[in-house]
Coordinates of C-alpha atoms and ligand atoms in Angstrom, one line a residue:
X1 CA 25.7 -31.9 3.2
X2 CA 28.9 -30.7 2.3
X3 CA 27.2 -28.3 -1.0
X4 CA 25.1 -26.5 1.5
X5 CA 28.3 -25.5 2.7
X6 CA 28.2 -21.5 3.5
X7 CA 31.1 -19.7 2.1
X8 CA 32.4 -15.8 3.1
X9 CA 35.3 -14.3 1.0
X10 CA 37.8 -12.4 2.6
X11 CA 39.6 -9.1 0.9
X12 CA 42.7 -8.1 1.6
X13 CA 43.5 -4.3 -0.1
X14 CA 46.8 -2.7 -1.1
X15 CA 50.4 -3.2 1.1
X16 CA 48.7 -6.0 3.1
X17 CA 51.1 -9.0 0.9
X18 CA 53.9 -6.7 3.3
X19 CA 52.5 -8.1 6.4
X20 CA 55.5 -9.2 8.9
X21 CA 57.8 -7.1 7.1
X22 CA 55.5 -4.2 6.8
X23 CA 55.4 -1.4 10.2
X24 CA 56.1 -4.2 12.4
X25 CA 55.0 -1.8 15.5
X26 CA 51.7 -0.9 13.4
X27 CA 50.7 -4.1 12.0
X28 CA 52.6 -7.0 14.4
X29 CA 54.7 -9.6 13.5
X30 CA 52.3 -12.0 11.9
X31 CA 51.9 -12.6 8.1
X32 CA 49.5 -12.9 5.2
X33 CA 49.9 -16.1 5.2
X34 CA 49.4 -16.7 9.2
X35 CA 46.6 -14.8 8.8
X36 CA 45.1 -16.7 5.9
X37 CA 45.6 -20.1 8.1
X38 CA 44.4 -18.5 11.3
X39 CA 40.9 -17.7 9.1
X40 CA 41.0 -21.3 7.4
X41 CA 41.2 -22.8 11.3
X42 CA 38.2 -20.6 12.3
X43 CA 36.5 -21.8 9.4
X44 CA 37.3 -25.2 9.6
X45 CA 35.5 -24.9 13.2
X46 CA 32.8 -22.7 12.1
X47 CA 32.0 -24.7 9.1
X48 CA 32.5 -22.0 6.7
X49 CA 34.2 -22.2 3.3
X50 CA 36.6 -19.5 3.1
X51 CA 38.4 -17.7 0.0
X52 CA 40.8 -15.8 1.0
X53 CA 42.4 -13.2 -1.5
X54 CA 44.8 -9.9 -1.7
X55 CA 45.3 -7.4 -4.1
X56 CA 46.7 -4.0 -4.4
X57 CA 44.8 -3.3 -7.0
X58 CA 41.1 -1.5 -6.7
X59 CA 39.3 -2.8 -9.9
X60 CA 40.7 -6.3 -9.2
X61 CA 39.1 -6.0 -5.6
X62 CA 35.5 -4.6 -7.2
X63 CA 35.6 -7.3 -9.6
X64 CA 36.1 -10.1 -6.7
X65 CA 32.9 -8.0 -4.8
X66 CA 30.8 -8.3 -8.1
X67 CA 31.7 -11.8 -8.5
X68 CA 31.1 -13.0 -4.6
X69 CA 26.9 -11.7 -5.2
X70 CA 26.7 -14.9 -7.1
X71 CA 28.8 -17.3 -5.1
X72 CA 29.4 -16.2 -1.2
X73 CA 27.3 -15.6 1.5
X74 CA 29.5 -12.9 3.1
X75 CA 32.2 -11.0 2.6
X76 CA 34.9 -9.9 5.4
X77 CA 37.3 -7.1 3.9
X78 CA 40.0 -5.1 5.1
X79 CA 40.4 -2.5 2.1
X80 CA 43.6 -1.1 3.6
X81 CA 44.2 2.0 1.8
X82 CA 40.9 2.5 -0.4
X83 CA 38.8 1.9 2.9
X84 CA 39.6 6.1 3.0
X85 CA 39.6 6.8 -1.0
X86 CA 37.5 4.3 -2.4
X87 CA 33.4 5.0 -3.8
X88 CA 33.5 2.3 -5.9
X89 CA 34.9 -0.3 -3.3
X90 CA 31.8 0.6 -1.5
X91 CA 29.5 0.9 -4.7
X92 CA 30.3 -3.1 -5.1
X93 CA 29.6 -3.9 -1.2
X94 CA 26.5 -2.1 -1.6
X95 CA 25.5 -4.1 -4.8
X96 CA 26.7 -7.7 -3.6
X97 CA 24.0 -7.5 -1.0
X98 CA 25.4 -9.8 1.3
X99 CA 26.6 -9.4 4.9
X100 CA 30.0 -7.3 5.4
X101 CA 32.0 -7.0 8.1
X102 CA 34.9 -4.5 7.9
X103 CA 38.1 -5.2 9.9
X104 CA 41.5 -3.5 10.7
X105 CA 44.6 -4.4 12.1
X106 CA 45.4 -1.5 13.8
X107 CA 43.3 0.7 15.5
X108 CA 42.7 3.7 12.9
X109 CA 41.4 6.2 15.4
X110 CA 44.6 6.3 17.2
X111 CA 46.1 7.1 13.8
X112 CA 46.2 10.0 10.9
X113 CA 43.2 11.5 10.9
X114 CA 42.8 10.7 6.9
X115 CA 42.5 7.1 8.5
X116 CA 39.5 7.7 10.7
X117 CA 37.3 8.4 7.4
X118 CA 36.3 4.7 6.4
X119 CA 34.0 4.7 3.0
X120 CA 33.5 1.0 3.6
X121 CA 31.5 1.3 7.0
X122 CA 29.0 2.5 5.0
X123 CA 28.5 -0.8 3.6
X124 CA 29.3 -2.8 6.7
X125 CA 27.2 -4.4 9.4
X126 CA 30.5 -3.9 12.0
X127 CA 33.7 -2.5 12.0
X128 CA 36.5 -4.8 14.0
X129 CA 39.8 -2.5 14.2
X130 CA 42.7 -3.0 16.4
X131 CA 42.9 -6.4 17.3
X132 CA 45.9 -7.1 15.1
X133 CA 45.2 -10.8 13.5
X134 CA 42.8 -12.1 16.3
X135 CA 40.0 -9.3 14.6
X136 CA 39.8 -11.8 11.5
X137 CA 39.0 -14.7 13.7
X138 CA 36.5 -12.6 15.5
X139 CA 35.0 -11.2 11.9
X140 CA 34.2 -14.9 11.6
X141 CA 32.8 -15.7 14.5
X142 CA 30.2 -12.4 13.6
X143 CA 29.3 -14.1 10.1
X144 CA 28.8 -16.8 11.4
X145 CA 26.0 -15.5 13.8
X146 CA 24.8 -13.1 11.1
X147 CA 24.8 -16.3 8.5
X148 CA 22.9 -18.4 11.1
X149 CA 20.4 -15.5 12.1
X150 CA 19.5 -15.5 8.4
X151 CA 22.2 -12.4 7.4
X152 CA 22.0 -8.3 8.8
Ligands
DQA201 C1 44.8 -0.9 7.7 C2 44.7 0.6 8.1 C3 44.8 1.5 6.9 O1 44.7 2.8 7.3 C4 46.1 1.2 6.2 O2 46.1 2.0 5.0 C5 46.4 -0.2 5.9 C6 46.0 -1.2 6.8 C7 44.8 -1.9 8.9 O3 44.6 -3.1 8.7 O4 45.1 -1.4 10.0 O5 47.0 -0.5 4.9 O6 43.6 -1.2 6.9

């Protein structure tokens, strides 16, 4: 029945509108937009509805968390830049007591060391980093076990 329909938003944080233009070395070649179809396909397959958003802004990105307690069953997030600053990024995960997985394009290890600090894996039941594009798809493919298996 299509209203029984599970549906997982997906945040994108700060700079990540740059993709394809943005560190091309760091972050590949692909762009928001690919990566916003890639995710629709998975979904399509998966049957999960997906809402896919951006914004550099870190209220606007709480407000979406607060909202998606209500309305989603899980919530995928790359928080770019406030993954390593933000509380109240991961005050809201916390809160929205759904499933999170946290993903990364690159592989922040290999990176700064202010990168290796992630305030979001608190909140998360995995961490995907490094994978470029094909770690969204493989977020999904997690929520979709954890949705089936009744959530983390
Ligand atoms: C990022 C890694 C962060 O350190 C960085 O600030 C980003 C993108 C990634 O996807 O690899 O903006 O989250």
């Amino acid at each position: 029945m299509a209203n029984d329909q599970q549906s997982v938003l997906i945040v994108n944080g700060p700079n990540l509108n740059m993709l394809g233009l943005r560190e091309p070395t760091i972050y590949g070649t692909d762009t928001l937009a690919d990566l916003e179809a890639a995710c629709a396909d998975r979904g399509a397959d998966l049957g999960l509805a997906i809402d896919f958003r951006q914004s550099n802004l870190e209220g606007e990105i709480v407000g979406w968390i607060q909202e998606a307690r209500q309305v989603q069953d899980g919530i995928i997030i790359n928080a770019a830049a406030y993954s390593h600053t933000s509380i109240a990024i991961l005050d809201a995960l916390q809160a929205a007591e759904l499933p999170v997985i946290e993903v990364h394009l690159s592989n922040i290890y290999k990176r700064d060391q202010f990168r290796h600090h992630s305030y979001i894996s608190q909140a998360a039941h995995g961490v995907i980093c490094g994978l470029g594009a094909h770690g969204y798809v493989l977020a999904l493919d997690a929520m979709a076990g954890l949705l089936e298996n009744g959530g983390p």
